[in-house]
Coordinates of C-alpha atoms and ligand atoms in Angstrom, one line a residue:
M141 CA -4.0 -28.6 24.5
K142 CA -3.3 -30.8 27.6
V143 CA -1.4 -33.9 26.6
G144 CA -0.2 -36.9 28.7
V145 CA 2.7 -39.1 27.6
V146 CA 3.0 -42.6 29.0
G147 CA 6.5 -43.9 28.6
C148 CA 9.6 -41.6 28.4
G149 CA 11.9 -43.6 26.2
H150 CA 13.2 -42.4 22.9
V151 CA 9.8 -42.0 21.2
G152 CA 8.0 -40.7 24.3
L153 CA 10.6 -38.0 25.0
V154 CA 10.8 -36.8 21.4
T155 CA 7.0 -36.7 21.3
A156 CA 6.8 -34.8 24.5
A157 CA 9.5 -32.3 23.6
A158 CA 8.0 -31.8 20.1
L159 CA 4.4 -31.3 21.4
A160 CA 5.7 -28.8 23.9
E161 CA 7.5 -26.9 21.1
L162 CA 4.2 -26.8 19.3
G163 CA 2.7 -25.0 22.3
H164 CA 0.9 -27.8 24.0
E165 CA 1.0 -28.5 27.8
V166 CA 2.7 -31.9 28.2
L167 CA 3.0 -34.1 31.2
G168 CA 5.2 -37.2 30.9
T169 CA 5.2 -40.2 33.1
D170 CA 7.2 -43.4 33.4
R171 CA 7.6 -46.3 35.8
D172 CA 11.4 -45.6 36.0
A173 CA 11.7 -43.0 38.8
E174 CA 15.5 -42.6 38.2
K175 CA 14.9 -41.7 34.6
L176 CA 12.4 -39.0 35.7
A177 CA 14.8 -37.6 38.2
L178 CA 17.4 -37.3 35.4
L179 CA 14.8 -35.6 33.2
A180 CA 13.8 -33.2 35.9
R181 CA 17.5 -32.0 35.9
G182 CA 17.1 -31.4 32.1
E183 CA 19.2 -34.4 31.1
T184 CA 18.3 -37.2 28.8
P185 CA 19.2 -40.9 29.4
F186 CA 20.5 -41.3 25.9
Y187 CA 22.1 -39.1 23.2
E188 CA 19.7 -37.5 20.7
P189 CA 20.8 -34.3 18.9
G190 CA 18.9 -31.2 20.1
L191 CA 16.6 -33.2 22.4
E192 CA 18.1 -32.0 25.7
E193 CA 17.8 -28.4 24.6
A194 CA 14.2 -28.8 23.5
L195 CA 13.3 -30.5 26.8
R196 CA 14.9 -27.7 28.8
R197 CA 13.1 -25.1 26.6
G198 CA 9.8 -26.8 27.3
M199 CA 10.4 -27.1 31.0
R200 CA 11.5 -23.5 31.3
A201 CA 8.4 -22.3 29.4
G202 CA 6.3 -24.3 31.9
R203 CA 4.8 -26.4 29.1
L204 CA 6.6 -29.6 29.9
R205 CA 6.8 -31.6 33.1
F206 CA 7.5 -35.1 34.2
T207 CA 5.9 -36.9 37.1
P208 CA 6.1 -40.4 38.5
D209 CA 2.5 -40.2 39.4
P210 CA 0.3 -41.4 36.5
A211 CA -2.8 -39.9 38.2
E212 CA -1.3 -36.5 38.0
A213 CA -0.1 -37.0 34.4
L214 CA -3.4 -38.2 33.1
R215 CA -6.0 -36.4 35.2
D216 CA -6.5 -33.5 32.8
A217 CA -5.1 -34.8 29.5
E218 CA -7.4 -34.5 26.5
V219 CA -5.0 -36.7 24.5
V220 CA -2.8 -39.5 26.0
F221 CA 0.0 -40.9 24.0
I222 CA 1.2 -44.5 24.7
C223 CA 4.9 -44.5 24.0
V224 CA 6.1 -47.7 25.7
G225 CA 8.4 -50.3 24.2
T226 CA 7.1 -53.2 22.2
P227 CA 10.1 -55.5 22.2
P228 CA 10.2 -58.7 20.3
R229 CA 9.5 -62.0 22.0
A230 CA 11.7 -64.9 21.2
D231 CA 9.5 -65.9 18.3
G232 CA 9.6 -62.4 16.8
E233 CA 6.1 -61.4 17.9
A234 CA 5.8 -58.0 19.5
N235 CA 5.5 -58.1 23.2
L236 CA 2.5 -55.9 24.0
L237 CA 2.6 -56.2 27.8
A238 CA 3.7 -52.6 28.4
V239 CA 0.9 -51.4 26.0
E240 CA -1.6 -53.4 28.0
R241 CA -0.4 -52.0 31.3
S242 CA -0.5 -48.5 29.9
G243 CA -4.1 -49.2 28.9
S244 CA -4.9 -50.2 32.5
T245 CA -3.2 -47.2 33.9
I246 CA -5.1 -44.8 31.6
A247 CA -8.4 -46.6 32.4
R248 CA -7.8 -46.0 36.1
H249 CA -6.5 -42.4 35.9
G250 CA -7.5 -40.9 32.6
R251 CA -10.3 -38.4 32.2
D252 CA -13.7 -39.2 30.7
G253 CA -13.6 -38.7 26.9
A254 CA -9.8 -38.7 26.5
I255 CA -8.4 -39.8 23.2
V256 CA -5.8 -42.6 23.8
V257 CA -3.3 -42.6 21.0
E258 CA -1.0 -45.5 20.1
K259 CA 2.4 -44.0 19.2
S260 CA 4.3 -47.2 20.0
T261 CA 4.7 -49.5 16.9
V262 CA 2.0 -52.2 17.3
P263 CA 0.6 -54.9 15.1
A264 CA -2.7 -54.2 13.3
G265 CA -5.6 -55.0 15.6
T266 CA -3.9 -53.8 18.8
A267 CA -6.3 -50.8 19.1
D268 CA -9.2 -53.2 19.5
R269 CA -7.5 -54.9 22.5
L270 CA -6.7 -51.6 24.0
A271 CA -10.3 -50.3 23.6
E272 CA -11.4 -53.5 25.4
I273 CA -9.1 -52.9 28.4
L274 CA -10.2 -49.2 28.6
R275 CA -13.9 -50.3 28.5
R276 CA -13.4 -53.1 31.1
E277 CA -11.3 -51.2 33.5
G278 CA -12.5 -47.6 32.9
G279 CA -15.2 -47.7 35.5
G280 CA -17.8 -46.2 33.2
R281 CA -15.6 -43.5 31.7
R282 CA -15.4 -43.5 27.9
F283 CA -12.2 -43.4 26.0
E284 CA -11.5 -43.4 22.3
V285 CA -8.5 -45.1 20.8
A286 CA -6.5 -43.7 17.8
S287 CA -3.3 -44.6 16.1
N288 CA -0.6 -42.0 15.2
P289 CA 2.6 -44.0 14.3
E290 CA 5.9 -42.2 14.6
F291 CA 8.4 -42.2 11.8
L292 CA 11.3 -40.9 13.8
R293 CA 14.9 -41.8 13.0
E294 CA 17.4 -41.8 15.8
G295 CA 19.8 -39.0 15.4
S296 CA 17.3 -36.7 13.7
A297 CA 14.2 -37.6 15.7
L298 CA 13.3 -34.1 16.8
R299 CA 13.6 -32.8 13.3
D300 CA 11.5 -35.7 12.0
A301 CA 8.8 -34.9 14.6
L302 CA 8.7 -31.2 13.9
E303 CA 9.2 -31.4 10.1
P304 CA 7.4 -34.7 9.2
D305 CA 7.0 -36.0 5.7
R306 CA 3.5 -37.0 6.7
I307 CA 1.4 -37.2 9.9
V308 CA -0.6 -40.4 9.9
I309 CA -3.7 -40.6 12.0
G310 CA -5.8 -43.7 12.2
I311 CA -9.2 -42.8 13.8
G312 CA -12.5 -44.4 14.6
S313 CA -14.6 -41.3 15.1
A314 CA -15.0 -37.8 13.8
R315 CA -14.3 -36.5 17.3
S316 CA -10.9 -38.2 17.4
L317 CA -10.1 -36.7 14.1
R318 CA -11.1 -33.2 15.2
T319 CA -9.0 -33.4 18.3
L320 CA -5.9 -34.8 16.7
A321 CA -6.2 -32.4 13.8
R322 CA -6.2 -29.6 16.3
L323 CA -3.2 -31.0 18.1
Y324 CA -1.2 -31.1 14.9
E325 CA -2.6 -27.8 13.4
P326 CA 0.7 -25.9 13.9
L327 CA 2.4 -28.5 11.6
T328 CA -0.4 -28.9 9.0
R329 CA -0.7 -25.1 8.8
E330 CA 2.9 -25.1 7.6
G331 CA 2.1 -27.6 4.9
H332 CA 3.1 -30.9 6.5
P333 CA 0.6 -33.4 5.1
L334 CA -2.0 -35.2 7.3
I335 CA -3.1 -38.6 6.1
V336 CA -6.2 -39.9 7.8
T337 CA -7.0 -43.6 7.7
D338 CA -8.9 -46.1 9.8
I339 CA -7.0 -47.4 12.8
R340 CA -5.8 -50.8 11.5
T341 CA -4.5 -49.2 8.3
A342 CA -2.4 -46.7 10.3
E343 CA -1.1 -49.5 12.5
L344 CA -0.2 -51.6 9.5
A345 CA 1.3 -48.7 7.5
K346 CA 4.0 -48.2 10.2
H347 CA 5.1 -51.8 10.0
A348 CA 4.9 -51.8 6.2
S349 CA 7.0 -48.6 5.9
N350 CA 9.8 -50.0 8.1
A351 CA 9.7 -53.4 6.5
F352 CA 9.9 -51.8 3.0
L353 CA 12.9 -49.7 4.0
A354 CA 14.6 -52.8 5.5
M355 CA 13.9 -54.6 2.2
K356 CA 15.6 -51.9 0.2
I357 CA 18.7 -52.3 2.4
S358 CA 18.7 -56.0 2.1
F359 CA 18.2 -55.7 -1.7
A360 CA 21.3 -53.5 -1.8
N361 CA 23.2 -56.0 0.3
A362 CA 22.3 -58.9 -2.0
L363 CA 23.4 -56.8 -5.0
A364 CA 26.6 -56.1 -3.2
R365 CA 27.4 -59.8 -3.0
L366 CA 26.6 -60.1 -6.7
C367 CA 28.7 -57.0 -7.6
E368 CA 31.7 -58.3 -5.7
R369 CA 31.5 -61.5 -7.8
A370 CA 30.7 -59.7 -11.1
G371 CA 33.3 -56.9 -10.7
A372 CA 30.7 -54.2 -10.6
D373 CA 30.3 -51.3 -8.2
V374 CA 27.2 -51.5 -5.9
A375 CA 27.1 -47.8 -5.1
A376 CA 27.1 -46.9 -8.7
V377 CA 24.4 -49.5 -9.4
A378 CA 22.4 -47.9 -6.6
D379 CA 22.9 -44.4 -8.1
V380 CA 21.6 -45.6 -11.5
M381 CA 18.6 -47.3 -9.9
G382 CA 18.0 -44.4 -7.5
A383 CA 17.9 -41.9 -10.3
D384 CA 14.5 -43.4 -11.2
P385 CA 12.0 -41.6 -9.0
R386 CA 9.9 -44.7 -8.8
I387 CA 12.8 -46.4 -7.0
G388 CA 14.6 -43.5 -5.2
R389 CA 18.2 -43.6 -3.9
A390 CA 17.5 -43.6 -0.2
F391 CA 18.1 -46.7 1.8
L392 CA 20.1 -48.4 -1.0
D393 CA 23.5 -48.2 0.7
A394 CA 25.0 -51.6 1.0
G395 CA 27.0 -52.3 4.1
L396 CA 26.8 -54.4 7.2
G397 CA 23.1 -54.2 7.2
Y398 CA 20.5 -52.6 9.4
G399 CA 20.3 -52.7 13.1
G400 CA 18.7 -50.6 15.9
Y401 CA 15.6 -51.0 17.8
C402 CA 13.1 -50.7 14.9
F403 CA 13.9 -52.5 11.6
P404 CA 14.9 -55.9 13.0
K405 CA 12.0 -56.0 15.4
D406 CA 9.4 -54.6 12.9
V407 CA 10.3 -56.9 10.1
A408 CA 10.0 -59.9 12.5
A409 CA 6.7 -58.5 14.0
L410 CA 5.1 -58.0 10.6
E411 CA 6.2 -61.5 9.5
R412 CA 4.6 -62.9 12.7
L413 CA 1.5 -60.9 12.2
A414 CA 1.1 -62.1 8.6
R415 CA 1.6 -65.7 9.7
R416 CA -0.9 -65.4 12.5
L417 CA -3.4 -64.1 10.0
G418 CA -2.7 -67.1 7.7
Y419 CA -0.6 -65.3 5.1
G420 CA 3.0 -66.4 4.9
F421 CA 4.8 -63.3 3.5
P422 CA 8.1 -65.2 3.1
L423 CA 9.8 -62.1 1.5
L424 CA 10.1 -60.7 5.1
R425 CA 12.0 -63.8 6.2
E426 CA 14.4 -63.3 3.3
V427 CA 14.9 -59.7 4.1
A428 CA 16.0 -60.7 7.6
R429 CA 18.2 -63.5 6.3
L430 CA 20.0 -61.2 3.8
N431 CA 20.6 -58.8 6.7
D432 CA 22.3 -61.5 8.7
E433 CA 24.3 -62.5 5.6
A434 CA 25.7 -58.9 5.3
V435 CA 27.7 -59.4 8.6
E436 CA 28.6 -62.9 7.6
A437 CA 30.0 -61.7 4.3
A438 CA 32.2 -59.2 6.2
V439 CA 33.5 -61.9 8.5
E440 CA 34.4 -64.0 5.5
K441 CA 36.1 -61.0 3.8
I442 CA 38.2 -60.3 6.9
A443 CA 39.1 -64.0 7.3
D444 CA 40.1 -64.2 3.6
A445 CA 42.2 -61.1 3.9
L446 CA 44.0 -62.3 7.0
W447 CA 44.2 -66.0 6.1
H448 CA 43.2 -67.0 9.7
L449 CA 41.2 -65.1 12.3
E450 CA 42.7 -66.9 15.3
G451 CA 45.3 -64.7 17.1
K452 CA 44.7 -61.7 14.8
R453 CA 43.9 -58.3 16.2
I454 CA 41.0 -56.5 14.5
A455 CA 40.2 -52.8 15.0
I456 CA 36.5 -51.9 14.5
L457 CA 35.7 -48.3 14.0
G458 CA 32.0 -47.5 14.8
L459 CA 30.1 -49.5 17.3
S460 CA 26.6 -47.8 17.3
F461 CA 24.0 -49.2 14.9
K462 CA 24.3 -46.0 12.8
P463 CA 26.1 -42.7 13.1
E464 CA 25.0 -39.8 15.4
T465 CA 23.7 -42.1 18.1
D466 CA 25.1 -43.9 21.1
D467 CA 22.5 -46.7 20.6
V468 CA 24.1 -50.2 20.2
R469 CA 20.9 -52.2 20.2
L470 CA 21.3 -54.9 17.5
S471 CA 24.2 -53.0 16.1
P472 CA 25.7 -54.9 13.1
A473 CA 29.1 -53.6 14.4
L474 CA 28.7 -55.5 17.6
T475 CA 27.3 -58.6 15.8
L476 CA 30.5 -58.5 13.7
A477 CA 32.7 -58.0 16.8
D478 CA 31.0 -61.0 18.5
R479 CA 31.5 -63.2 15.5
L480 CA 35.2 -62.2 15.3
L481 CA 35.7 -62.8 19.0
A482 CA 34.1 -66.2 18.7
A483 CA 36.5 -67.1 15.8
G484 CA 39.4 -66.4 18.1
A485 CA 40.4 -62.9 17.1
E486 CA 41.1 -60.1 19.5
V487 CA 38.8 -57.1 18.8
V488 CA 39.4 -53.5 19.8
G489 CA 36.6 -51.1 19.0
F490 CA 36.2 -47.3 19.0
D491 CA 33.1 -45.2 18.7
P492 CA 32.7 -41.4 19.1
R493 CA 29.7 -41.9 21.4
A494 CA 28.8 -45.5 21.9
G495 CA 31.9 -46.9 23.5
R496 CA 30.5 -47.3 27.0
N497 CA 27.2 -48.9 25.8
A498 CA 29.2 -51.2 23.5
K499 CA 31.4 -52.4 26.4
E500 CA 28.3 -53.1 28.5
E501 CA 26.7 -55.0 25.7
L502 CA 29.8 -57.0 24.8
P503 CA 32.2 -57.1 27.7
A504 CA 34.8 -59.2 25.8
L505 CA 35.3 -56.2 23.4
R506 CA 38.2 -53.9 24.2
V507 CA 37.2 -50.3 23.7
A508 CA 39.9 -47.8 22.8
A509 CA 39.9 -44.0 23.5
D510 CA 40.5 -43.0 19.9
P511 CA 40.8 -44.6 16.4
Y512 CA 44.6 -44.7 16.5
E513 CA 44.7 -46.5 19.8
A514 CA 42.2 -49.1 18.4
A515 CA 44.4 -49.6 15.3
A516 CA 47.7 -50.0 17.1
G517 CA 49.1 -53.4 16.3
A518 CA 45.9 -54.4 14.4
H519 CA 46.0 -56.8 11.4
C520 CA 42.9 -55.3 10.0
L521 CA 40.9 -52.1 10.4
V522 CA 37.1 -52.3 9.8
I523 CA 34.8 -49.4 9.3
A524 CA 31.5 -50.7 10.8
T525 CA 29.5 -47.5 11.2
A526 CA 29.6 -44.5 8.9
W527 CA 30.5 -41.8 11.4
R528 CA 31.5 -38.7 9.4
E529 CA 34.7 -38.1 11.3
F530 CA 36.2 -41.4 10.1
R531 CA 36.5 -39.8 6.7
D532 CA 39.2 -37.5 8.1
L533 CA 41.4 -40.2 9.6
D534 CA 45.1 -39.8 9.2
L535 CA 45.6 -42.9 7.0
V536 CA 49.3 -42.7 7.0
A537 CA 49.4 -42.6 10.8
L538 CA 47.1 -45.5 10.9
R539 CA 49.2 -47.5 8.5
A540 CA 52.3 -46.7 10.5
C541 CA 50.8 -48.2 13.7
M542 CA 49.1 -51.3 12.3
A543 CA 50.6 -54.8 11.9
Y544 CA 49.1 -55.5 8.5
P545 CA 48.0 -52.9 5.9
V546 CA 44.4 -54.1 5.5
V547 CA 41.2 -52.0 5.6
V548 CA 37.7 -53.5 5.3
D549 CA 35.2 -50.8 4.6
G550 CA 31.9 -52.1 5.8
R551 CA 30.1 -48.8 4.9
N552 CA 32.0 -47.7 1.8
L553 CA 32.9 -44.6 3.7
L554 CA 36.5 -44.0 2.9
D555 CA 38.1 -42.6 -0.3
P556 CA 39.5 -45.7 -2.0
E557 CA 42.3 -44.0 -3.7
A558 CA 43.5 -42.3 -0.5
V559 CA 43.4 -45.6 1.4
V560 CA 45.4 -47.3 -1.3
A561 CA 47.8 -44.4 -1.6
A562 CA 48.5 -44.7 2.1
G563 CA 49.7 -48.3 1.4
F564 CA 46.7 -50.3 2.4
T565 CA 44.9 -53.1 0.6
Y566 CA 41.3 -51.8 0.6
Y567 CA 38.3 -54.1 0.7
P568 CA 35.1 -52.1 0.1
T569 CA 31.6 -53.5 0.1
G570 CA 30.0 -54.5 -3.2
R571 CA 33.1 -53.7 -5.2
P572 CA 36.3 -55.6 -5.9
P573 CA 39.3 -55.0 -3.6
L574 CA 42.0 -52.4 -4.4
R575 CA 45.6 -53.1 -3.8
P576 CA 48.5 -50.7 -3.8
E577 CA 50.6 -50.9 -7.0
A578 CA 53.2 -53.5 -6.6
P579 CA 56.7 -51.9 -7.1
A580 CA 58.1 -52.9 -10.5
P581 CA 60.7 -55.7 -10.1
P582 CA 64.2 -54.4 -10.5
R583 CA 65.8 -54.9 -13.9
P584 CA 69.3 -56.3 -14.3
A585 CA 71.3 -53.1 -15.1
A586 CA 73.6 -54.8 -17.7
E587 CA 70.9 -56.0 -20.0
P588 CA 70.2 -53.6 -22.9
V589 CA 66.6 -52.7 -23.5
R590 CA 65.5 -53.9 -27.0
A591 CA 62.5 -52.8 -28.9
G592 CA 60.1 -55.6 -30.0
P593 CA 58.4 -55.9 -33.3
L594 CA 55.6 -53.5 -32.4
G595 CA 57.9 -51.1 -30.7
L596 CA 57.0 -52.4 -27.3
S597 CA 59.7 -52.9 -24.8
T598 CA 60.5 -56.6 -24.4
G599 CA 63.1 -55.9 -21.7
Ligands
UDX726 C1 14.0 -46.3 11.5 C2 13.1 -45.6 10.4 O1 13.9 -44.9 9.5 C3 12.1 -44.6 11.1 O2 11.2 -44.1 10.2 C4 11.4 -45.4 12.2 O3 10.5 -44.6 12.9 C5 12.3 -46.1 13.2 O4 13.2 -46.9 12.4 P1 16.2 -45.7 12.8 O5 16.2 -47.1 13.3 O6 16.5 -44.6 13.8 O7 14.8 -45.3 12.1 O8 17.4 -45.7 11.7 P2 17.6 -45.5 10.2 O9 18.3 -44.3 9.9 O10 16.3 -45.8 9.4 O11 18.6 -46.7 9.9 C6 18.3 -48.0 10.3 C7 19.5 -49.0 10.0 O12 19.6 -49.2 8.6 C8 20.9 -48.5 10.5 O13 21.5 -49.6 11.0 C9 21.5 -48.0 9.2 O14 22.9 -48.0 9.3 C10 21.0 -49.0 8.2 N1 21.0 -48.5 6.8 C11 20.2 -47.4 6.4 C12 21.7 -49.1 5.8 O15 22.4 -50.1 6.1 N2 21.7 -48.7 4.5 C13 20.9 -47.6 4.1 O16 20.9 -47.3 2.9 C14 20.2 -47.0 5.1

């Protein structure tokens, strides 16, 4: 099938590459000509495992192309995906300007009868506005609107697109359903389930899914605060909870909280939507507050370990909002760095991929070339993002180059015993700290050791 993709960001490119892999003819367009030039050379503007290869494969096969000319991209497309950003406004409400503009562009250049699919995450009810624009500006051509939310995780987005847990399609007509079912037939044939709903349900289901996952993380983080006080272990509590299939273990890892482009914005947007519709949903505000508290708790832990933050040097390992990405948008690691800098500490960060983006986002942050350079002279080492390679750090070498032997593990990534054996005091998340065994005080050699009444040494 011929498919147009409006917006070549993370979602748009993954959608375009995946649909080309499924055998469709895809034309992508974007307002950013520089980005398109990069794509034409087979390069992506961000890091996403496997995406560059998939784009090149699609282009080589002649099934995937990018053009700055929306007329060319949309002229023949039976299905047009809207994949533009819906960033939060200051009050948390989703900014739908780019969706509106895409609607106008499609109304001008799209072909009669095309199905216009919202892939961007939008509040329930957006499809009606979109349909109105297409009607008003379409010059008599008819379009149908549908919703097909994405559930892509950065770092595994292509796999998520090609091996989805579910394909959700919100439709308003049997014709839309037939067309979209045909589009995804290569996936449904392999057993990936297709869930068909009305359009508003599909729109809301996306926000609800992300908000629920965010709630699980915030629940785990609140438990972490409690476990630290109660002397329990939050990861073990999560294991016990997660063994119940009604709860599930996923997204119960306590840490510095969630970041990235989706969860913070989607929780806020759903809360705003609920309020606009006259339903408070205060749980969502609490989810966001607990997420902020997760970083605050780490700041307090570091301050407590170092007595004062002023004048201390702190090494932060991991700057991206999660491993396997160079994305630093709303990264808890950078929020933490910012808070420490504001408290008068010097902060040196390292990230396997996100160093450059982090420096751009937070210029006061020093970015080191490797973990050991970051740790040199530091009073505290913080694990802020769970990059796998940090598990293999040479802890003895780190200890040797640091000023104080203090590790704060904001992601419970390291092996506690190994950290303590290397001579560090270890502050995990949601568990009491671990200290190296204090050496036994020397005994005066002349005193004889006498046995006490129970045979215990009283020396
Ligand atoms: C998310 C959704 O998972 C995806 O379905 C949706 O389409 C887009 O938003 P993404 O933002 O790429 O994907 O990342 P995800 O892997 O979900 O992680 C989000 C954040 O939560 C990260 O900052 C991660 O570190 C944090 N997280 C995740 C936790 O703190 N604890 C967990 O247990 C899981």
